[in-house]
mmCIF file with all atom_site columns, C-alpha atoms in Angstrom:
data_model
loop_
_atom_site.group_PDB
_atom_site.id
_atom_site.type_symbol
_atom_site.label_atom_id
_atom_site.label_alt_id
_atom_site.label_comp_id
_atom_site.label_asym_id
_atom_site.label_entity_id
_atom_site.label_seq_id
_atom_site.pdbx_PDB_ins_code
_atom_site.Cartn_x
_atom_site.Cartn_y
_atom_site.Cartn_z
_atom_site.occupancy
_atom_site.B_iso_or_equiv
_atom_site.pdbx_formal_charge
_atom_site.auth_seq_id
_atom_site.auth_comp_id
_atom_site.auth_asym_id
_atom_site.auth_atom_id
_atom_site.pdbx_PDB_model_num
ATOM 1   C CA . UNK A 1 1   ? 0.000   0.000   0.000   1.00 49.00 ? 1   UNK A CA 1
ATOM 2   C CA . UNK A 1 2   ? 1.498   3.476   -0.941  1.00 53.00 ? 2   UNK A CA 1
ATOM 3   C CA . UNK A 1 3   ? 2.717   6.032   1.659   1.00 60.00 ? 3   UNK A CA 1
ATOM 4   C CA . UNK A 1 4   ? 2.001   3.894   4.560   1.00 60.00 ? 4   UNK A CA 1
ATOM 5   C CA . UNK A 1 5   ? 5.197   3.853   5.658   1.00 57.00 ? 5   UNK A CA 1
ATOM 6   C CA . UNK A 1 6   ? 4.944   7.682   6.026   1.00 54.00 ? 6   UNK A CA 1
ATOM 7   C CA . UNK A 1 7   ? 2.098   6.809   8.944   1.00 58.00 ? 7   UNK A CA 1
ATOM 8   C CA . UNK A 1 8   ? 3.377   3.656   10.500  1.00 63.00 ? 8   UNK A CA 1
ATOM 9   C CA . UNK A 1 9   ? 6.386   2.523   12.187  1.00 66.00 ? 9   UNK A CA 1
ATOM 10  C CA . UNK A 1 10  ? 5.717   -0.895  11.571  1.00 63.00 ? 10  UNK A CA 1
ATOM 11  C CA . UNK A 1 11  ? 4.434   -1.436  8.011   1.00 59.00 ? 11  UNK A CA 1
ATOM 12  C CA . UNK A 1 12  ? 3.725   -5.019  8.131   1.00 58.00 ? 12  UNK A CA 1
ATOM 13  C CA . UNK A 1 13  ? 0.397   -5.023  9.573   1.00 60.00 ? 13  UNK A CA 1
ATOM 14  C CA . UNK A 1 14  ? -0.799  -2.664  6.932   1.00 57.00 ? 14  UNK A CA 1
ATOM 15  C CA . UNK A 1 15  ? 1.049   -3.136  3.897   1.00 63.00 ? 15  UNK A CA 1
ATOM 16  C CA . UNK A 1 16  ? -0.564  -6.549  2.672   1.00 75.00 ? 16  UNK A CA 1
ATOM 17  C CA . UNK A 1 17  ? -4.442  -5.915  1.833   1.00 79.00 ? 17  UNK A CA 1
ATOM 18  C CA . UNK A 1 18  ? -6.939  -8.182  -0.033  1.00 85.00 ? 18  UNK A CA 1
ATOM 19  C CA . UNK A 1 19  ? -10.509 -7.184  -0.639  1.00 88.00 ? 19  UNK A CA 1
ATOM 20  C CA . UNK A 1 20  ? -13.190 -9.554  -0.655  1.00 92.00 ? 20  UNK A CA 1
ATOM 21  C CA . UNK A 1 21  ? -17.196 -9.128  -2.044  1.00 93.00 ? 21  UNK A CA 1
ATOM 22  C CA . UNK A 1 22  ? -19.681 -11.707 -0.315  1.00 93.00 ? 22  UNK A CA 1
ATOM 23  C CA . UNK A 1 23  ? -22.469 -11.511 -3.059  1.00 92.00 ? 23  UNK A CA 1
ATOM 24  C CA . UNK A 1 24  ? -24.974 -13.281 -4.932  1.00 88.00 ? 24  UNK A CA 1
ATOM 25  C CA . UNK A 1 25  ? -24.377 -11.488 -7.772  1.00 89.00 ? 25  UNK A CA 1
ATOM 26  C CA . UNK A 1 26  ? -23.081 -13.630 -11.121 1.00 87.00 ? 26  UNK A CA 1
ATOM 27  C CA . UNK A 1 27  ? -19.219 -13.747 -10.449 1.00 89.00 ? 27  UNK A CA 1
ATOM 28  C CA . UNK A 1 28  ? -18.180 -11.536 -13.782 1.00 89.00 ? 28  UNK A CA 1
ATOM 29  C CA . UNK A 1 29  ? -20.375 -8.712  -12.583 1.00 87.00 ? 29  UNK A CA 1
ATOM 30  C CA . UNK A 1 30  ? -19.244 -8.664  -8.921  1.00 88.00 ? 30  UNK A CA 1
ATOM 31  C CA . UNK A 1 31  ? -15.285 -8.665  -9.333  1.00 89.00 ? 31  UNK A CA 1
ATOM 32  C CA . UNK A 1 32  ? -15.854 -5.974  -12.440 1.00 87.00 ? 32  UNK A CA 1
ATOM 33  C CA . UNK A 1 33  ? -15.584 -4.250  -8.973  1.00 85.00 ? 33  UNK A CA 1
ATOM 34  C CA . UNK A 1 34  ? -11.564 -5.018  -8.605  1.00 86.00 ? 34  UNK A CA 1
ATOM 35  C CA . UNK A 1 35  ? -9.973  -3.189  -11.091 1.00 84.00 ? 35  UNK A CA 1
ATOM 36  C CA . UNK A 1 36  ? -11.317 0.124   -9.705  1.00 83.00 ? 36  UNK A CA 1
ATOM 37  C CA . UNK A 1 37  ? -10.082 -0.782  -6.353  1.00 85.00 ? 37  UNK A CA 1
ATOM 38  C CA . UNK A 1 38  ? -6.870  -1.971  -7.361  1.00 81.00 ? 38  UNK A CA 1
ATOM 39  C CA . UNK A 1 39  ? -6.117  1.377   -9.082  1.00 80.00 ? 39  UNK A CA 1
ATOM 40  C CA . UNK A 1 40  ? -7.552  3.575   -5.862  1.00 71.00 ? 40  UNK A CA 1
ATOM 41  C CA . UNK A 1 41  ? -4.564  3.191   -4.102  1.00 67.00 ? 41  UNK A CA 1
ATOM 42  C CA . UNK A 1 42  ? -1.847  4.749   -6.058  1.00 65.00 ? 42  UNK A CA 1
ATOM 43  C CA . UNK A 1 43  ? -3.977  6.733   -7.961  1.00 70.00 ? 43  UNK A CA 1
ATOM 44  C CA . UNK A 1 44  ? -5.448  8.497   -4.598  1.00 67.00 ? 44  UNK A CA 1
ATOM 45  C CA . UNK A 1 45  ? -1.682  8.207   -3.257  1.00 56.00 ? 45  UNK A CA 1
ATOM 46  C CA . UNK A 1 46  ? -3.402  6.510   -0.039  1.00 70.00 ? 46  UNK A CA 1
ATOM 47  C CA . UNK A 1 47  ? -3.748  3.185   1.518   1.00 65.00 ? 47  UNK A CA 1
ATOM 48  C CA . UNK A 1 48  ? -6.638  0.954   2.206   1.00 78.00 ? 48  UNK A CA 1
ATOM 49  C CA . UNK A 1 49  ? -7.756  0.126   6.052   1.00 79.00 ? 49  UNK A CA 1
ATOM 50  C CA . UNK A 1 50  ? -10.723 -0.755  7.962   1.00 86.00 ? 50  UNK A CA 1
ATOM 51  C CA . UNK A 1 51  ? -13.573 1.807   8.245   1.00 91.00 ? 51  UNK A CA 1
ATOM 52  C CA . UNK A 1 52  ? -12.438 3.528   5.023   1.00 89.00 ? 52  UNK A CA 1
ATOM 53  C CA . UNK A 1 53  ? -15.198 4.531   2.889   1.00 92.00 ? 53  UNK A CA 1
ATOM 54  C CA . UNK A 1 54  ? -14.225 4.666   -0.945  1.00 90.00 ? 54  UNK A CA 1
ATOM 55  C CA . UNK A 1 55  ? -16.387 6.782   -3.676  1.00 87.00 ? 55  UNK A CA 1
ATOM 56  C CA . UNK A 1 56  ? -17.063 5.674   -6.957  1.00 86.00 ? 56  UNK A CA 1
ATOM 57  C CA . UNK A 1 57  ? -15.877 7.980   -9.353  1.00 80.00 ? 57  UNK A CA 1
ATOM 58  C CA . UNK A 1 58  ? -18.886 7.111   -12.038 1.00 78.00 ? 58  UNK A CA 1
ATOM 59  C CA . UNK A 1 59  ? -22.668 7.694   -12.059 1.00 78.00 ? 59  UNK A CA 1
ATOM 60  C CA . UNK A 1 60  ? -24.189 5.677   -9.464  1.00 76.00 ? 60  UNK A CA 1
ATOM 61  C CA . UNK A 1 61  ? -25.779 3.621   -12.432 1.00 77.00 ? 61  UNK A CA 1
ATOM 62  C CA . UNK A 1 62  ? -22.761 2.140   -13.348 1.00 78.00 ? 62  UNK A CA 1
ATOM 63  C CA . UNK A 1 63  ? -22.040 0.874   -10.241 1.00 83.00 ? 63  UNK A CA 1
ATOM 64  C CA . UNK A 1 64  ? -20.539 -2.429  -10.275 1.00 82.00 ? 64  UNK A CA 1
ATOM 65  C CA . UNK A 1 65  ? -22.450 -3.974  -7.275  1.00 84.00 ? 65  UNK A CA 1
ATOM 66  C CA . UNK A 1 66  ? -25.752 -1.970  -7.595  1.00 80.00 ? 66  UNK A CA 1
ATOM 67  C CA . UNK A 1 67  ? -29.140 -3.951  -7.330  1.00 75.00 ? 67  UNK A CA 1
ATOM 68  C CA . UNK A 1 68  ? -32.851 -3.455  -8.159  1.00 71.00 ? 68  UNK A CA 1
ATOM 69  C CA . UNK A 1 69  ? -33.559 0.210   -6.285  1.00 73.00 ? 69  UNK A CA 1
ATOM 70  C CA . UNK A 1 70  ? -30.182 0.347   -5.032  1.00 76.00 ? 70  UNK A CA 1
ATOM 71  C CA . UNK A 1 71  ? -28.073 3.295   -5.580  1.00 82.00 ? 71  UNK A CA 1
ATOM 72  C CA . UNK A 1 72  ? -24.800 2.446   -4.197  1.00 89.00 ? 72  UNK A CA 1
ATOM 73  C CA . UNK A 1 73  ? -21.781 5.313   -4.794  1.00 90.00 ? 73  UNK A CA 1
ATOM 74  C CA . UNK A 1 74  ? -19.157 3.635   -3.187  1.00 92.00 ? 74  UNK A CA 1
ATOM 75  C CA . UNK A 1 75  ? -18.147 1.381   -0.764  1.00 94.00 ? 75  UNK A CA 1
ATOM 76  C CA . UNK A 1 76  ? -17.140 0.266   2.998   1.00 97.00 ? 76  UNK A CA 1
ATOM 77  C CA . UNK A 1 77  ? -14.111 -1.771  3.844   1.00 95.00 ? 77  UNK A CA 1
ATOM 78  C CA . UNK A 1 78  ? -14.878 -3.644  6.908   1.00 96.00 ? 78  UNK A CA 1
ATOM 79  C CA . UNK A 1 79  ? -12.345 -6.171  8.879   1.00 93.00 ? 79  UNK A CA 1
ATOM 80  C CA . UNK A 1 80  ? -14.986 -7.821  10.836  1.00 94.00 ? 80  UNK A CA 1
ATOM 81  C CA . UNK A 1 81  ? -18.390 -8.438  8.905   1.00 96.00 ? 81  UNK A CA 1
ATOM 82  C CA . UNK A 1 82  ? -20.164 -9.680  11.665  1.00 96.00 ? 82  UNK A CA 1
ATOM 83  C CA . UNK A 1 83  ? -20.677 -6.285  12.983  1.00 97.00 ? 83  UNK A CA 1
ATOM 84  C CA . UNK A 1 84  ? -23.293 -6.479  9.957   1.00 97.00 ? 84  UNK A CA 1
ATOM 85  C CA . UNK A 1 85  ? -26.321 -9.121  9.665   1.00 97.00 ? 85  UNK A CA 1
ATOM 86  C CA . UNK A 1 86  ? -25.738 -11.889 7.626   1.00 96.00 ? 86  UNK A CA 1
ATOM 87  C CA . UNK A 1 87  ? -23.829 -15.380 8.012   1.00 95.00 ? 87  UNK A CA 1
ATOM 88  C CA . UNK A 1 88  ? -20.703 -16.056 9.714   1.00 95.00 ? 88  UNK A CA 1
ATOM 89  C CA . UNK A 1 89  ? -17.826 -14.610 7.620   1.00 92.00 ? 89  UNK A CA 1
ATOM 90  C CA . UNK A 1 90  ? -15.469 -17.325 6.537   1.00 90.00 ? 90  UNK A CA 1
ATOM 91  C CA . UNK A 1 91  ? -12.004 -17.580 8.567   1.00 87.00 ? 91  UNK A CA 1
ATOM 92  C CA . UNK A 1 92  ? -9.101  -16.095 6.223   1.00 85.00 ? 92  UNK A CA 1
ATOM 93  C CA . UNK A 1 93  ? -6.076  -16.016 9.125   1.00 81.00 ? 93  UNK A CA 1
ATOM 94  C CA . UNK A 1 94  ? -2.764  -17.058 8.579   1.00 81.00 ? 94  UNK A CA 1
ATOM 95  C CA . UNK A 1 95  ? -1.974  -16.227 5.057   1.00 81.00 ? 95  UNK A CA 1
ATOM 96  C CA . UNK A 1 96  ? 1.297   -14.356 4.917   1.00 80.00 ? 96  UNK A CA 1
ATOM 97  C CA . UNK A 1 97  ? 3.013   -12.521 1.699   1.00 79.00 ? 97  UNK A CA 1
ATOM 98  C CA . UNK A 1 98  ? 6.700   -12.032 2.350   1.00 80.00 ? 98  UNK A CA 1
ATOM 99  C CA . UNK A 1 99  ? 6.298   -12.990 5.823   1.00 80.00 ? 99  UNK A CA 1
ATOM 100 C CA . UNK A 1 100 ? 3.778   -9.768  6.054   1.00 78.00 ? 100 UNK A CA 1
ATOM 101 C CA . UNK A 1 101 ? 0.123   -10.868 7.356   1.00 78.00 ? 101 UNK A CA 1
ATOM 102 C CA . UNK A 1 102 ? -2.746  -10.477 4.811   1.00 83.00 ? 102 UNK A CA 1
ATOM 103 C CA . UNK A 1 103 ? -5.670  -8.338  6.036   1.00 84.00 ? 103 UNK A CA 1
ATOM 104 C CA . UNK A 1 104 ? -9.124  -9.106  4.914   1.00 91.00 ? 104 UNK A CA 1
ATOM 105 C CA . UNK A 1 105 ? -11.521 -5.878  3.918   1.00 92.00 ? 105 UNK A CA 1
ATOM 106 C CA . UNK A 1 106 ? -14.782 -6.776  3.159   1.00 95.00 ? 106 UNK A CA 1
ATOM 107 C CA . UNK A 1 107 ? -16.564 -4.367  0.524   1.00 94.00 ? 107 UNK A CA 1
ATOM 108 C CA . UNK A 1 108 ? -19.829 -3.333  1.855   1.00 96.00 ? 108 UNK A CA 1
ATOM 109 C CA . UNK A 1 109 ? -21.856 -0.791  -1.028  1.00 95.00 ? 109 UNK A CA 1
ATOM 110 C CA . UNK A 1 110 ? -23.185 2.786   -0.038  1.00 95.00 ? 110 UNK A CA 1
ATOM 111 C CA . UNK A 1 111 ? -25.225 5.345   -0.522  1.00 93.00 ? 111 UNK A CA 1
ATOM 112 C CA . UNK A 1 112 ? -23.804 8.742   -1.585  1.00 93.00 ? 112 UNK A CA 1
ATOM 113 C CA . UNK A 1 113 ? -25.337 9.943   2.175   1.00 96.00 ? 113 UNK A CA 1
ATOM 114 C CA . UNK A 1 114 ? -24.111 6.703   4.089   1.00 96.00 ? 114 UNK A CA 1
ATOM 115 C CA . UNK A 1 115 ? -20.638 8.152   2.159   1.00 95.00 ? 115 UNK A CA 1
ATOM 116 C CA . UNK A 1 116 ? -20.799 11.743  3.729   1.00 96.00 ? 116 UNK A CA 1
ATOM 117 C CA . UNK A 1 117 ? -22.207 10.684  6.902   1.00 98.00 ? 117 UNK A CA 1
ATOM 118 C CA . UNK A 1 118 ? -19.190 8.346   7.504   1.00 97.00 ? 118 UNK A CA 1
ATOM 119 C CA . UNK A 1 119 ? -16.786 11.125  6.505   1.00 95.00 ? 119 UNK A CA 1
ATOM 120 C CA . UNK A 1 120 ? -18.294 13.335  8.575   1.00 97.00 ? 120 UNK A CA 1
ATOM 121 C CA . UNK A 1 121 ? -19.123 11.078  11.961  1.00 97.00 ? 121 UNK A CA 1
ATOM 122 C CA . UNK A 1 122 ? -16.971 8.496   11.377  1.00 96.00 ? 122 UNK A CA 1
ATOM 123 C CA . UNK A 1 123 ? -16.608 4.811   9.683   1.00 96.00 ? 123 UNK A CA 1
ATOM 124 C CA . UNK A 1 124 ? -18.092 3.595   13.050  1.00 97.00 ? 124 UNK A CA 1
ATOM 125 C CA . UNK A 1 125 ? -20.832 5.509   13.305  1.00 98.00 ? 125 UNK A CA 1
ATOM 126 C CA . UNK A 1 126 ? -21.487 4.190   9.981   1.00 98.00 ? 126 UNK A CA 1
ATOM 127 C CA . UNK A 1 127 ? -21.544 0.749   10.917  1.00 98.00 ? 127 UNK A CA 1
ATOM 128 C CA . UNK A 1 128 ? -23.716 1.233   14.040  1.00 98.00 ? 128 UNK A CA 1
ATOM 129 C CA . UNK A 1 129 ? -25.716 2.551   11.855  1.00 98.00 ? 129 UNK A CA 1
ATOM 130 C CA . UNK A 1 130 ? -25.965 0.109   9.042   1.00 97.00 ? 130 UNK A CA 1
ATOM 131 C CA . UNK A 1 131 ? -26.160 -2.474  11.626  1.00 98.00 ? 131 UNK A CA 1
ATOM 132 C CA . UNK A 1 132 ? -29.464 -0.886  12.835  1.00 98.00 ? 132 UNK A CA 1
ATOM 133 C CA . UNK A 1 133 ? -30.992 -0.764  9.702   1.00 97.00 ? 133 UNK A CA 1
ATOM 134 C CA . UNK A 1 134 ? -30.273 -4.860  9.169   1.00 97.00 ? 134 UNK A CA 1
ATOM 135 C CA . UNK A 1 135 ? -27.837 -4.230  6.368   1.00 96.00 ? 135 UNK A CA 1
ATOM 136 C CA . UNK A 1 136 ? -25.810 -7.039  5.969   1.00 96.00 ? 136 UNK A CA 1
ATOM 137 C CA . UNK A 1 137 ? -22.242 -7.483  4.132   1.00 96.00 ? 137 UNK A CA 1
ATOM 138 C CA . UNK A 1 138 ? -22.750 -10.050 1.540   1.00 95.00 ? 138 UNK A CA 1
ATOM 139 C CA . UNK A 1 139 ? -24.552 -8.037  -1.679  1.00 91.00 ? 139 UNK A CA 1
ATOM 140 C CA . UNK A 1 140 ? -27.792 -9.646  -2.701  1.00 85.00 ? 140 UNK A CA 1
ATOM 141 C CA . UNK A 1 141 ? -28.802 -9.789  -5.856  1.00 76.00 ? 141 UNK A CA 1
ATOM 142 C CA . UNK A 1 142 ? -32.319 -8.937  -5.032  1.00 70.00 ? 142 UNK A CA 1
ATOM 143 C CA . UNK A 1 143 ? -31.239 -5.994  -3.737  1.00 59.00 ? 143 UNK A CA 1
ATOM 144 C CA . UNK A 1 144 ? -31.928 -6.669  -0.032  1.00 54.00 ? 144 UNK A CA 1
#
């Protein structure tokens, strides 16, 4: 991840990142959602960590993950899904790159307003929030 090192004294724990979509959406459609992400990084000259919120830089209606009456605009990147509804998140420990661990961030879609409000009151207010409403972290197709 760019310019962590610039922010941490020890790199390790942050420097190794895979995202991961629980969905129900046909496979092709969902990961159309990687290449965007993948870019974010060095084009933003930032790093990816939990509780960052990410804004698609398209109309909504071309959002990759977008369902139905859903208007995502971006997304969530949550370590610990089960702060959402939904099943139990499968275990993805111990997988090391270069002896660095590998976090997990789970994409969660969001509204343009779940977007500000997280900028402005915080990823974790966010989450309370969504977790209020029932939202879960996998993407249905249904929309639900």
């Amino acid at each position: 991840m760019p310019t962590v090192e610039l922010y941490e004294d020890d790199v390790a724990p942050h420097s190794r990142i895979e995202l991961a979509v629980a969905t129900s959406l046909p496979s092709q459609r969902a990961g159309s959602i990687f290449p965007w992400l993948a870019q974010y990084p060095w084009r933003s000259v930032t790093w990816f960590a939990p509780g960052d919120v990410v804004k698609w830089y398209h109309e909504s209606a071309t959002f990759p993950l977008s369902t139905g009456d859903s208007v995502w605009e971006g997304v969530l990147l949550l370590e610990d899904p089960s702060r959402l509804a939904g099943p139990v998140a499968p275990g993805l420990t111990g997988l090391h790159v270069g002896g660095d661990p590998v976090r997990w961030l789970w994409l969660v879609p969001i509204t343009g307003e779940e977007h500000r409000y997280a900028k402005n009151e915080g990823s974790d207010a966010l989450v309370r929030r969504l977790a209020q409403q029932g939202r879960s972290w996998v993407v249905s197709a249904t929309g639900d």
